[in-house]
Coordinates of C-alpha atoms in Angstrom, one line a residue:
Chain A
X402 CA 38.3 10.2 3.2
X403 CA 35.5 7.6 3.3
X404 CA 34.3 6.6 -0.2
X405 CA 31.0 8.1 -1.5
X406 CA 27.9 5.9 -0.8
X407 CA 25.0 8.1 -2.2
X408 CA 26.0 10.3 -6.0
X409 CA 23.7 12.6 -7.1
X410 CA 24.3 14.3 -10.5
X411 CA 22.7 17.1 -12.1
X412 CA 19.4 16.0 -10.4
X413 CA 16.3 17.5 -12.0
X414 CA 12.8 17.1 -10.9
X415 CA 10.0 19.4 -12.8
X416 CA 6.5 19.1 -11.9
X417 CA 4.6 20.7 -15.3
X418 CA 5.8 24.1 -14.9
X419 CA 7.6 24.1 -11.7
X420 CA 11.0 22.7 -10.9
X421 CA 11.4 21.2 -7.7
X422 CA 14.7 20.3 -7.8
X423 CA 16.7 22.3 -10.1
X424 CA 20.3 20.3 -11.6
X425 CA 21.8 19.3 -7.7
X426 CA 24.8 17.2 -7.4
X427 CA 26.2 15.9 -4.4
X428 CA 27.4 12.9 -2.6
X429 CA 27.6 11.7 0.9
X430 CA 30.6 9.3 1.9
X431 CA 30.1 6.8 4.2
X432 CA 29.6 7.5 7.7
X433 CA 28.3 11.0 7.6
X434 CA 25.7 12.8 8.8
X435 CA 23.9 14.7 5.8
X436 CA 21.7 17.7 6.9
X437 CA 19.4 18.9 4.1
X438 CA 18.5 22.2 5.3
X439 CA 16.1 24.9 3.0
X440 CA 12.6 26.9 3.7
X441 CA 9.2 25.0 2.8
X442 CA 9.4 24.0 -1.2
X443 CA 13.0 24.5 -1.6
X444 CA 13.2 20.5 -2.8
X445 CA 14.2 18.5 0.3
X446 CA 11.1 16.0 0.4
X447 CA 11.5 15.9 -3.3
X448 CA 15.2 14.7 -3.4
X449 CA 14.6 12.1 -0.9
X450 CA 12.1 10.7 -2.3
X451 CA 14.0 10.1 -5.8
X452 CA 16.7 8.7 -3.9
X453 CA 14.3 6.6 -2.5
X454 CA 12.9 5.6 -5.9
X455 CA 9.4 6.8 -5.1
X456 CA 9.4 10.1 -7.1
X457 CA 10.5 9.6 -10.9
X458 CA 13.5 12.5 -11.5
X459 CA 13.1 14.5 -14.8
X460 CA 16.6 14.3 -15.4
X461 CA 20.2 13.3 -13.9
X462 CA 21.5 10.6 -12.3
X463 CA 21.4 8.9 -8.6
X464 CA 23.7 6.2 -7.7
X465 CA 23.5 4.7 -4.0
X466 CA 25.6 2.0 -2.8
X467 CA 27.8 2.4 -6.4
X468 CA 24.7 1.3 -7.8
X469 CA 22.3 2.8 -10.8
X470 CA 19.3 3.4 -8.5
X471 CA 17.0 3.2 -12.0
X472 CA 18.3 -0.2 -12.7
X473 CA 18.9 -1.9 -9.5
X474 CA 16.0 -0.6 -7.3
X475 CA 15.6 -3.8 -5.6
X476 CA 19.2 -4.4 -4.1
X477 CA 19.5 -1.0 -3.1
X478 CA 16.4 -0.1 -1.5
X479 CA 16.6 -3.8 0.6
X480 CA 20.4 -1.8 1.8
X481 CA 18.9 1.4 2.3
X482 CA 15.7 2.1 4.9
X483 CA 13.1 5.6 5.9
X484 CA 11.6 7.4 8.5
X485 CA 9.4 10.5 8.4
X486 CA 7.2 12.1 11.2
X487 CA 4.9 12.2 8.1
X488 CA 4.4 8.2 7.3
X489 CA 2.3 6.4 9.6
X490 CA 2.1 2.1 10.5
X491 CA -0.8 0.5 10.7
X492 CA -2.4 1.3 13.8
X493 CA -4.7 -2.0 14.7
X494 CA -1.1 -3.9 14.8
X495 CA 0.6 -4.2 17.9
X496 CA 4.0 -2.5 18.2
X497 CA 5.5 -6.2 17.9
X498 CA 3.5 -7.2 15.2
X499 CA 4.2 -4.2 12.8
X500 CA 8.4 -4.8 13.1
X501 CA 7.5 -8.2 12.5
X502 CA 5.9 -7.3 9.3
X503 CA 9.0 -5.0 8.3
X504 CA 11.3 -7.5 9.1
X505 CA 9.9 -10.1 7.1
X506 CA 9.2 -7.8 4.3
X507 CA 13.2 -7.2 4.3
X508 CA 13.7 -10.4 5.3
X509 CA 15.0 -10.2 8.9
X510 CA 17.3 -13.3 9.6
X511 CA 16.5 -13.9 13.6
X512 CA 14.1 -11.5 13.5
X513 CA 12.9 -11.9 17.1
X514 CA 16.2 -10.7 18.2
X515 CA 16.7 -8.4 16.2
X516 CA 13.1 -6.6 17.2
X517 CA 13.9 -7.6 20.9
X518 CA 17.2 -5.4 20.6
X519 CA 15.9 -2.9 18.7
X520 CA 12.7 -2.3 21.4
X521 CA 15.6 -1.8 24.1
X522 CA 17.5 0.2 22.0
X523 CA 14.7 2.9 21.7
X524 CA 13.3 2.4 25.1
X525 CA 10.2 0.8 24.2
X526 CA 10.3 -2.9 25.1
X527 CA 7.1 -2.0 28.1
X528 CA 5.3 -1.3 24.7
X529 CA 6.1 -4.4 22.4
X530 CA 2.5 -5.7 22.6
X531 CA 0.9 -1.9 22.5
X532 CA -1.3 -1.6 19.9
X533 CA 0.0 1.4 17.7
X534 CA -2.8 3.4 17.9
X535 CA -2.7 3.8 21.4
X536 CA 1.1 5.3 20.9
X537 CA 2.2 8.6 22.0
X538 CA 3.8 10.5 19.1
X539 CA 6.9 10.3 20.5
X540 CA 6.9 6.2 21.1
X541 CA 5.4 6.2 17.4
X542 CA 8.4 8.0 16.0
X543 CA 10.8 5.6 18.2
X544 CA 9.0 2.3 16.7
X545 CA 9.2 4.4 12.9
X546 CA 13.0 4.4 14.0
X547 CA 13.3 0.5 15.5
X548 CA 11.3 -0.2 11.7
X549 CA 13.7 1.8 9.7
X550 CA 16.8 0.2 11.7
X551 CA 15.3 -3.5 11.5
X552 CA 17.3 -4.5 8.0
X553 CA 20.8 -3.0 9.0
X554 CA 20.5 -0.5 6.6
X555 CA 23.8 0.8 4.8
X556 CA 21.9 4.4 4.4
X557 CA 19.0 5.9 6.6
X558 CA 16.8 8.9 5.0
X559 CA 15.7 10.5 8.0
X560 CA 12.5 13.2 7.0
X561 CA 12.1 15.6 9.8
X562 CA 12.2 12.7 12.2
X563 CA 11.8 14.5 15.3
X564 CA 8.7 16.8 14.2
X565 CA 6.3 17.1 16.7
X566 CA 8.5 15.5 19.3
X567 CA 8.9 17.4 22.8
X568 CA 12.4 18.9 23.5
X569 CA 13.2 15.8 26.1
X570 CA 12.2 13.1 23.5
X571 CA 13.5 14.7 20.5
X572 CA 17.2 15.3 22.3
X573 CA 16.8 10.8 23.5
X574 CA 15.9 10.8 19.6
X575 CA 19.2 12.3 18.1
X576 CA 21.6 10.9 21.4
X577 CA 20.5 7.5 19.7
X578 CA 20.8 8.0 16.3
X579 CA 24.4 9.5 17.0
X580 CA 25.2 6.3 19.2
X581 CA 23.9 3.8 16.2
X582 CA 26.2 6.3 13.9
X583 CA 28.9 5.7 16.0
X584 CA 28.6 2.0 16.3
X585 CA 27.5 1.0 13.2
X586 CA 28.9 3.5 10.9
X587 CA 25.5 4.1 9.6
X588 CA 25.2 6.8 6.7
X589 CA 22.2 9.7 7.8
X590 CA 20.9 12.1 4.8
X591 CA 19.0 14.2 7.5
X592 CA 16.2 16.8 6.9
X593 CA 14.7 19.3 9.7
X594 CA 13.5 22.4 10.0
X595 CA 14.9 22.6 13.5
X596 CA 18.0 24.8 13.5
X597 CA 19.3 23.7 16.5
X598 CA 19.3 19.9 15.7
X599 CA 20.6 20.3 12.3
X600 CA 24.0 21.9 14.1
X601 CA 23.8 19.2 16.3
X602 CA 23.6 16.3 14.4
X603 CA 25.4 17.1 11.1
X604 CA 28.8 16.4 9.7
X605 CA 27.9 18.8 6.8
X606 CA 25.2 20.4 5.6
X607 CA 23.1 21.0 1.8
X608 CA 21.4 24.3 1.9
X609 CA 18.9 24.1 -0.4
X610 CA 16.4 27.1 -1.8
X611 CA 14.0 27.0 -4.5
X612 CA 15.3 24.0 -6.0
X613 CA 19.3 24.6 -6.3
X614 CA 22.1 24.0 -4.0
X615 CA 22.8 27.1 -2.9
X616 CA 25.6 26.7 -0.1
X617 CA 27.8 23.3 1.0
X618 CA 30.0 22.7 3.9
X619 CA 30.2 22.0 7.9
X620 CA 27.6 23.9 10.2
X621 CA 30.6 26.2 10.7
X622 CA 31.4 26.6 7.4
X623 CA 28.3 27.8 6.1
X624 CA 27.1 30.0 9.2
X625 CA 30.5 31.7 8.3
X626 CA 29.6 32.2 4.4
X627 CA 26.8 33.9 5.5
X628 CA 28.1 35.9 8.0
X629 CA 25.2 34.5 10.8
X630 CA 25.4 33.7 14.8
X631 CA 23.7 30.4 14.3
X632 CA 22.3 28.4 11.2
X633 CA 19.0 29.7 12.5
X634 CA 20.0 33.4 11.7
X635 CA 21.4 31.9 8.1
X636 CA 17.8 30.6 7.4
X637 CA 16.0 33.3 7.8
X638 CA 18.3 34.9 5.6
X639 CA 17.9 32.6 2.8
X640 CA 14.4 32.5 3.5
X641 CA 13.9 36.2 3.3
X642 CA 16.1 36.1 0.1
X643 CA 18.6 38.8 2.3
X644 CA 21.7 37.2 1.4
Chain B
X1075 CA 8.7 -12.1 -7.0
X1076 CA 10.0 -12.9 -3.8
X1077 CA 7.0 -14.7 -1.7
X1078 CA 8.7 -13.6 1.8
X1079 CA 7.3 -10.3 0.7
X1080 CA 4.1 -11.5 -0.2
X1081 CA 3.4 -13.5 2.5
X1082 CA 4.3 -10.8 5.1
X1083 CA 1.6 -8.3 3.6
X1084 CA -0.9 -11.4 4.0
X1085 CA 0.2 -11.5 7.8
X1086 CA -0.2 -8.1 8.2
X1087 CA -3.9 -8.1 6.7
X1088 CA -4.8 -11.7 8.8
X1089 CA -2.9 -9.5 12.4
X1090 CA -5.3 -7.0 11.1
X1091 CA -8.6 -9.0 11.1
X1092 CA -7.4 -10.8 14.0
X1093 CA -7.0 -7.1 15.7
X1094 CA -10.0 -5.7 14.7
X1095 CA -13.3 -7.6 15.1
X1096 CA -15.4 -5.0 13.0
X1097 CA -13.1 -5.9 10.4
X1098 CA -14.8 -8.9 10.0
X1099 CA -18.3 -6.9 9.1
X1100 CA -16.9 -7.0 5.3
X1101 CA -17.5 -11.0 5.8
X1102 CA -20.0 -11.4 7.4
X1103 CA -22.4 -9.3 7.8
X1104 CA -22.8 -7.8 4.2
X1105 CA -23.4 -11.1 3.1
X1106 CA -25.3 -12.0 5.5
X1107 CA -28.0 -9.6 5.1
X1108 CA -27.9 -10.3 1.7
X1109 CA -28.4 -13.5 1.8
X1110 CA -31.7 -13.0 4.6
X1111 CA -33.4 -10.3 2.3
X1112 CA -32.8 -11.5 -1.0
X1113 CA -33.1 -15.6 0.2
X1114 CA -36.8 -14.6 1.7
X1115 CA -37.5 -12.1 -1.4
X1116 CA -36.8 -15.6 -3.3
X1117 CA -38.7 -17.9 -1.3
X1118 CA -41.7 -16.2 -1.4
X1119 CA -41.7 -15.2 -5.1
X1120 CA -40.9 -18.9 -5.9
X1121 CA -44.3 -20.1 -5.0
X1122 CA -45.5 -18.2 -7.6
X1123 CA -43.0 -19.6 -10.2
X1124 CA -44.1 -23.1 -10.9
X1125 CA -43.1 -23.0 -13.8
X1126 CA -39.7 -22.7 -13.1
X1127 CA -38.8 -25.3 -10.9
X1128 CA -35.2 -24.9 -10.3
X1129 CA -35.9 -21.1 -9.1
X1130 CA -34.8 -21.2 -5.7
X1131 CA -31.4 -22.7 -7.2
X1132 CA -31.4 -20.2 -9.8
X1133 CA -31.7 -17.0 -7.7
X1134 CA -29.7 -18.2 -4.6
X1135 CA -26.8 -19.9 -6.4
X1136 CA -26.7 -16.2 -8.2
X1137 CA -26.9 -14.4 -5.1
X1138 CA -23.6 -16.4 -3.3
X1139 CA -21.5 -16.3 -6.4
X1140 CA -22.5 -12.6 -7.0
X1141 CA -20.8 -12.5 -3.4
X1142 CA -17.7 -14.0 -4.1
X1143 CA -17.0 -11.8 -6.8
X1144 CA -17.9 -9.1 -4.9
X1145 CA -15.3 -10.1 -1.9
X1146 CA -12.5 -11.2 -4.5
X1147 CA -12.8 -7.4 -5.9
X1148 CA -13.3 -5.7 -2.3
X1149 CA -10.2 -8.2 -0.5
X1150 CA -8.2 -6.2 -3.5
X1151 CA -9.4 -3.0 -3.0
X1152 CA -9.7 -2.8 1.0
X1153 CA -6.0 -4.1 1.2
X1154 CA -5.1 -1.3 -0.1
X1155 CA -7.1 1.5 1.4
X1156 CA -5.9 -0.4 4.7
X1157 CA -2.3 1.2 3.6
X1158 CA -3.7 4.5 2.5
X1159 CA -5.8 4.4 5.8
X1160 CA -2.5 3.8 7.8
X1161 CA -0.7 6.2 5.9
X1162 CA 1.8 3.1 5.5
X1163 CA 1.8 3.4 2.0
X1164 CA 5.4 5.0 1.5
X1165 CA 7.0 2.5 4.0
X1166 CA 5.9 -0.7 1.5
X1167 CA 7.1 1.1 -1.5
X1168 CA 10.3 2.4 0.3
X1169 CA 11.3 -1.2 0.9
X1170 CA 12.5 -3.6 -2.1
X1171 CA 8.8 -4.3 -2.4
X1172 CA 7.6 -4.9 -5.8
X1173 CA 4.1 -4.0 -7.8
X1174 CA 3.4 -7.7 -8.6
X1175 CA 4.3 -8.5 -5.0
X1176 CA 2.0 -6.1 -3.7
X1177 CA -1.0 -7.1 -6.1
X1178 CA 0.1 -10.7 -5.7
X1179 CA -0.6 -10.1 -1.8
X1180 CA -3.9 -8.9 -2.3
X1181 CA -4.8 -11.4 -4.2
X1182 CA -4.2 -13.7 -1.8
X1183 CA -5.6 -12.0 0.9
X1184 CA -8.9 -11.5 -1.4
X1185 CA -9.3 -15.6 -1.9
X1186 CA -8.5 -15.9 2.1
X1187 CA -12.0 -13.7 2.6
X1188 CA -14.2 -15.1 -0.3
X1189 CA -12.9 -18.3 1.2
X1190 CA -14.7 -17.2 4.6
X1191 CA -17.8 -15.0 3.5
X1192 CA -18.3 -18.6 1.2
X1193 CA -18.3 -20.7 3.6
X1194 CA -20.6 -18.5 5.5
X1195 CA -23.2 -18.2 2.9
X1196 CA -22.9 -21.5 1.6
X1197 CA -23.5 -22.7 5.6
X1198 CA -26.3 -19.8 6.3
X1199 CA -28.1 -21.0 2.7
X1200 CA -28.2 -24.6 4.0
X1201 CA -29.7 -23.7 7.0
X1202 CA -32.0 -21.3 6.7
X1203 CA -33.0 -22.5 2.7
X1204 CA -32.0 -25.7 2.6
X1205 CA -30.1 -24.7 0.0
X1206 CA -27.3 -26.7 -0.5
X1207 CA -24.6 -25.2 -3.5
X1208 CA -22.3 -28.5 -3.8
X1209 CA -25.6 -30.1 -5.4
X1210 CA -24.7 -28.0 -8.4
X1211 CA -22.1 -30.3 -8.5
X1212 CA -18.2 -29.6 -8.7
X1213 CA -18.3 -28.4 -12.3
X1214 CA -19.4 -25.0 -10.5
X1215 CA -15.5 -25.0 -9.4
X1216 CA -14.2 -23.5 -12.2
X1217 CA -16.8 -21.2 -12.8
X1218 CA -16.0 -20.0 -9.5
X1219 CA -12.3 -19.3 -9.9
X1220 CA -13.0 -17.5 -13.5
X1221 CA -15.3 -14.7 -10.9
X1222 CA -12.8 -14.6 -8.4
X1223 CA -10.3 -13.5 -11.0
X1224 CA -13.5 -11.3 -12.5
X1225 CA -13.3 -9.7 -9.3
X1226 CA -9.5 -9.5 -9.4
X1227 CA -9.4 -7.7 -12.3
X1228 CA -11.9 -5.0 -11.9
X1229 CA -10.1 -4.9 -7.8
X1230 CA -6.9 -3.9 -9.2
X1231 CA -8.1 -1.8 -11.8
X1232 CA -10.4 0.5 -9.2
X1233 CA -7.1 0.3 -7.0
X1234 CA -5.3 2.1 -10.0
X1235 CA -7.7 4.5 -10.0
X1236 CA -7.5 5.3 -6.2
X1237 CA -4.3 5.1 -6.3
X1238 CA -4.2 7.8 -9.3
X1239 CA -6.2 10.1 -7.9
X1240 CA -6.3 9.5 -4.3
X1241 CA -9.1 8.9 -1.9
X1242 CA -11.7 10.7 -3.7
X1243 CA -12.4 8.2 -5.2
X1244 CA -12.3 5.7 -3.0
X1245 CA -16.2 5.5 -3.4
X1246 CA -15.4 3.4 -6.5
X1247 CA -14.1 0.9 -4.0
X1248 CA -17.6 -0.1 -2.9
X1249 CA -19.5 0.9 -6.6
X1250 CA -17.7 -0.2 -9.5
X1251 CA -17.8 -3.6 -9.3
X1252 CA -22.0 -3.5 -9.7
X1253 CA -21.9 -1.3 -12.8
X1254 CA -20.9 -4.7 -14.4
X1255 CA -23.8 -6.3 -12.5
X1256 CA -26.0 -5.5 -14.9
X1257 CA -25.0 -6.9 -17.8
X1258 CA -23.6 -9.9 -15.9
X1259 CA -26.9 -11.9 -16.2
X1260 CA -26.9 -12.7 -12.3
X1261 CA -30.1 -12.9 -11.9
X1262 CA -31.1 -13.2 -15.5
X1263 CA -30.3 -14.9 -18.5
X1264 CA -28.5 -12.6 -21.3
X1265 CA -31.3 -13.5 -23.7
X1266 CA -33.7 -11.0 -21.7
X1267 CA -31.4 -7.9 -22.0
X1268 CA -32.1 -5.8 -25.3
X1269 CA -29.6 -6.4 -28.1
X1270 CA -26.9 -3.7 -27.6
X1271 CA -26.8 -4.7 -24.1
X1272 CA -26.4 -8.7 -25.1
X1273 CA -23.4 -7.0 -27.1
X1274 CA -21.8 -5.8 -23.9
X1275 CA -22.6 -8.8 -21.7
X1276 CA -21.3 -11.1 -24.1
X1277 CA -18.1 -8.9 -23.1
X1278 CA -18.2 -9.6 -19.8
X1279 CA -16.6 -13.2 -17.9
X1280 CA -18.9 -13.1 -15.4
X1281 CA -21.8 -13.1 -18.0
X1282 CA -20.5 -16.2 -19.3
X1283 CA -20.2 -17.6 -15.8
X1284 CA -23.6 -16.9 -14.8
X1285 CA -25.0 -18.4 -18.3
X1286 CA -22.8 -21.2 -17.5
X1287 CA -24.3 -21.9 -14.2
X1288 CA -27.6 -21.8 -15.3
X1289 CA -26.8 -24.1 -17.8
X1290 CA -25.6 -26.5 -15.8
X1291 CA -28.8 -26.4 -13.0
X1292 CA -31.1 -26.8 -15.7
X1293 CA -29.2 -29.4 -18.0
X1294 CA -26.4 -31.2 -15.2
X1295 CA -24.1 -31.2 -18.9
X1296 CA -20.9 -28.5 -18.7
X1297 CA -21.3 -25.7 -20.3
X1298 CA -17.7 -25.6 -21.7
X1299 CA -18.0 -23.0 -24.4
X1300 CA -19.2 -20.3 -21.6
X1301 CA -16.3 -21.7 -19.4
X1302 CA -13.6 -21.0 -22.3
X1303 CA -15.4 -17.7 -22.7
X1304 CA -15.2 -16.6 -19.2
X1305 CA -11.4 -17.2 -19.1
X1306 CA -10.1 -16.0 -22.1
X1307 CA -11.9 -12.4 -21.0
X1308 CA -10.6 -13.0 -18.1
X1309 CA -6.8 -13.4 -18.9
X1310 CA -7.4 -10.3 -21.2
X1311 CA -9.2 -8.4 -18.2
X1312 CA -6.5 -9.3 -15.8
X1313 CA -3.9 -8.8 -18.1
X1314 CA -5.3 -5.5 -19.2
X1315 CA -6.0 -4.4 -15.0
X1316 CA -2.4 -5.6 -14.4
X1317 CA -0.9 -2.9 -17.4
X1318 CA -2.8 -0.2 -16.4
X1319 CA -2.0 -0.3 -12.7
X1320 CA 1.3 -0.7 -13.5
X1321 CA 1.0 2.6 -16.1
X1322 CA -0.9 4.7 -13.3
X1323 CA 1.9 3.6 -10.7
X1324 CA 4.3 5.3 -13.3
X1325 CA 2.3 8.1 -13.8
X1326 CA 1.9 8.2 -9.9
X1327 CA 5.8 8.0 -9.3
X1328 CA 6.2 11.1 -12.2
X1329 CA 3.6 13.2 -10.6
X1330 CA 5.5 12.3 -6.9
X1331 CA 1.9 11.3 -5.9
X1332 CA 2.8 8.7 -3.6
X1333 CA 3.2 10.5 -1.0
X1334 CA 0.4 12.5 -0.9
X1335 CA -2.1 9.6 -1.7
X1336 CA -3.6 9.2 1.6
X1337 CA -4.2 12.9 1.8

């Protein structure tokens, strides 16, 4: 079994009188798809954002790349890289000029290659001196991808990447992640709210509610602890606290 | 501090004004109509000011450094509403970037404009005025440096405060830094302000920097005391501006703010 490249232990985050993220442990080995799966508030944003050292934990313990990620932010966030539907780039930069920024903020050896390759990659080389605000949402969540991809990460977070994509884009959008997986043996810590895609493109899957854990295991393996068709008939469940 | 990361925030601000002509409003054209209405206000009110022979100097001299304090503070503060306006905030602070590296940035990127709204005014003053600031001599220089890092201070300190509590109040972006005008002595000499308010003002870096540049139009000597006045406050100030920002990104990462600040 591939070694563990993300720990989580007893993970707590508490915002006054709420808790977020209630005591979660987990790890993902290397080379796996993670999907984070739970209703709105059940802690997904929340846990990826202390693992990405943005969001201060209340208690517990993250370790990434067998590193403290309290004490040794700097090395493993320059290993590590993100991409949400939600986070933006500036949009008076041209495509072009906005990887180039990345990539010298994560300090991209051969950096012109690198962006070259990554624009082909994603299909989006016609747009390399676009201006961002002129992007569709779909070409904006392809360069979010090329920018997250631009320092060879060991470890993409992925937050609800394809939101807000169209079916065709979104399907070219996981059929390229998988094929960097595959080549690269990239690790993914996924989150979506599309059922479907979560099936798709996990290895295994957290199912989170309300802060805790609940279930753990393959798409399979969890459809078949809660006795649903599909992960989306599982959701509902959980979300309509019927399990 | 690793000044790869610096230097490629600085790009992306210089892409930006190099992207976005209206960008460039902030340099020019503030200070330009600054310098029209309050250059003419002076013109004409010095023909009434005999008595006061270096007036023209006086007022106008105030008027461009006013400026550069004002662009230092703003080249902070606008840098970083640029992120929060991009809703790029979370991909600089996912990345091994560092506080100091960000704030080091925007320092550099606030001397690159006071560098071009100063050579603007300085030019415009000359020409329209005959106004020329270098006559002042080149002991202004360091009085000049102590506002830019005036303006530094109170930039990274309204920046915590945005950053804190989010765009609401990004109005202090474009305020704060004139609550200090007043007791500043800009256009005024610190003796004229009541007592409690000479209190303050002695407080204040740039007060000592105006006094200072007065001082040396009317006398040509250097004002030294003012000038080890100015930049003891202002290692405090900056100092000070520094910790807190530092404490409110804390508070910021506790609260998972960071996030949601451009909401």
């Amino acid at each position: 079994m591939a070694h563990s490249v993300v720990e989580v232990r007893k993970l707590t985050k508490r915002f006054e009188q709420v808790t977020a993220v209630n005591e979660i442990s987990f790890e993902i080995h290397q080379g796996e798809i993670l999907g984070m799966l739970g209703p709105n508030g059940a802690g997904k944003t929340t846990t990826i954002q202390m693992l990405l050292g943005v969001t201060t934990p209340t208690g517990g313990e993250i370790r990434i790349l067998g590193l403290d990620l309290g004490r040794h932010r700097e090395e493993i966030l320059s290993q590590v890289n993100f991409s949400s539907s939600y986070v933006s780039l500036p949009q008076s930069l041209t495509v072009w000029e906005n990887l180039r920024v990345f990539a010298q903020l994560y300090h991209v050896r051969n950096y012109r290659e690198k962006i070259d390759r990554l624009l082909s990659v994603f299909e989006i080389a016609p747009l390399r001196n676009t201006v961002t605000r002129k992007l569709s949402t779909g070409q904006l969540t392809r360069v979010s991808l090329a920018k997250a991809l631009l320092n060879d990460p060991k470890i993409l977070f992925l937050d609800e990447p394809t939101a807000s994509l169209d079916p065709d884009i979104a399907d070219k959008t996981r059929s390229m992640l998988k094929t960097i997986r595959a080549q690269s043996g990239l690790t993914i810590l996924y989150t979506s709210h599309n059922m479907r895609e979560m099936e798709e493109m996990s290895d295994r899957i957290i199912f989170l509610n309300k802060g805790e854990i609940i279930s753990t295991g393959t798409p399979d393996e969890i459809m078949k602890r809660f006795q649903g068709e599909d992960l989306e008939e599982v959701f509902l469940k959980v979300a309509r606290g019927k399990t | 501090m690793k000044l790869h990361r610096i230097l490629a925030l600085v790009n992306r601000h210089l892409m930006l004004y190099k992207r976005s002509p209206q960008r460039m409003m902030e340099i020019v054209y503030w200070p330009l109509l600054d310098l029209l209405v309050w250059g003419f206000i002076t013109m004409y009110l010095a023909r009434y000011k005999e008595g006061l022979p270096a007036f023209v100097t006086f007022f106008l001299g105030a008027l461009i450094l006013w400026d550069i304090l004002f662009r230092a503070q703003q080249g902070i503060c606008i840098s970083f509403l640029e992120e929060i306006w991009s809703r790029n905030l979370l991909n600089l602070f996912v990345s091994p970037l560092r506080t100091g590296e960000f704030l080091a940035s925007t320092m550099l990127v606030s001397i690159i404009k006071v560098i071009g709204a100063a050579i603007m005014t300085i030019g415009l003053a000359y020409l329209l005025y005959s106004f020329n600031l270098f006559m002042i001599g080149l002991s202004l220089v360091p009085f000049v440096i102590n506002l830019i890092v005036t303006g530094w201070a109170i930039g990274i300190f309204t920046t915590a405060i945005i950053l804190r509590y989010g765009q609401e109040a990004e109005v202090m972006a474009w305020g704060l830094a004139f609550l200090f005008q007043p007791v500043s002595a800009v256009f005024y000499p610190v003796s004229v302000l009541p007592p409690f308010m000479q209190v303050i003002a002695n407080g204040i870096p740039a007060a000592h920097v105006f006094e200072g540049m007065r001082a040396v139009i009317e006398t040509k000597g250097f004002p030294l005391n003012e000038l080890i006045w100015a930049a003891g406050l202002n290692v405090i100030y900056l100092a000070c501006a520094i910790l807190f920002f530092n404490g409110m990104f804390r508070i910021v990462k506790v609260k998972g703010l960071l996030v949601r600040v451009g909401e």
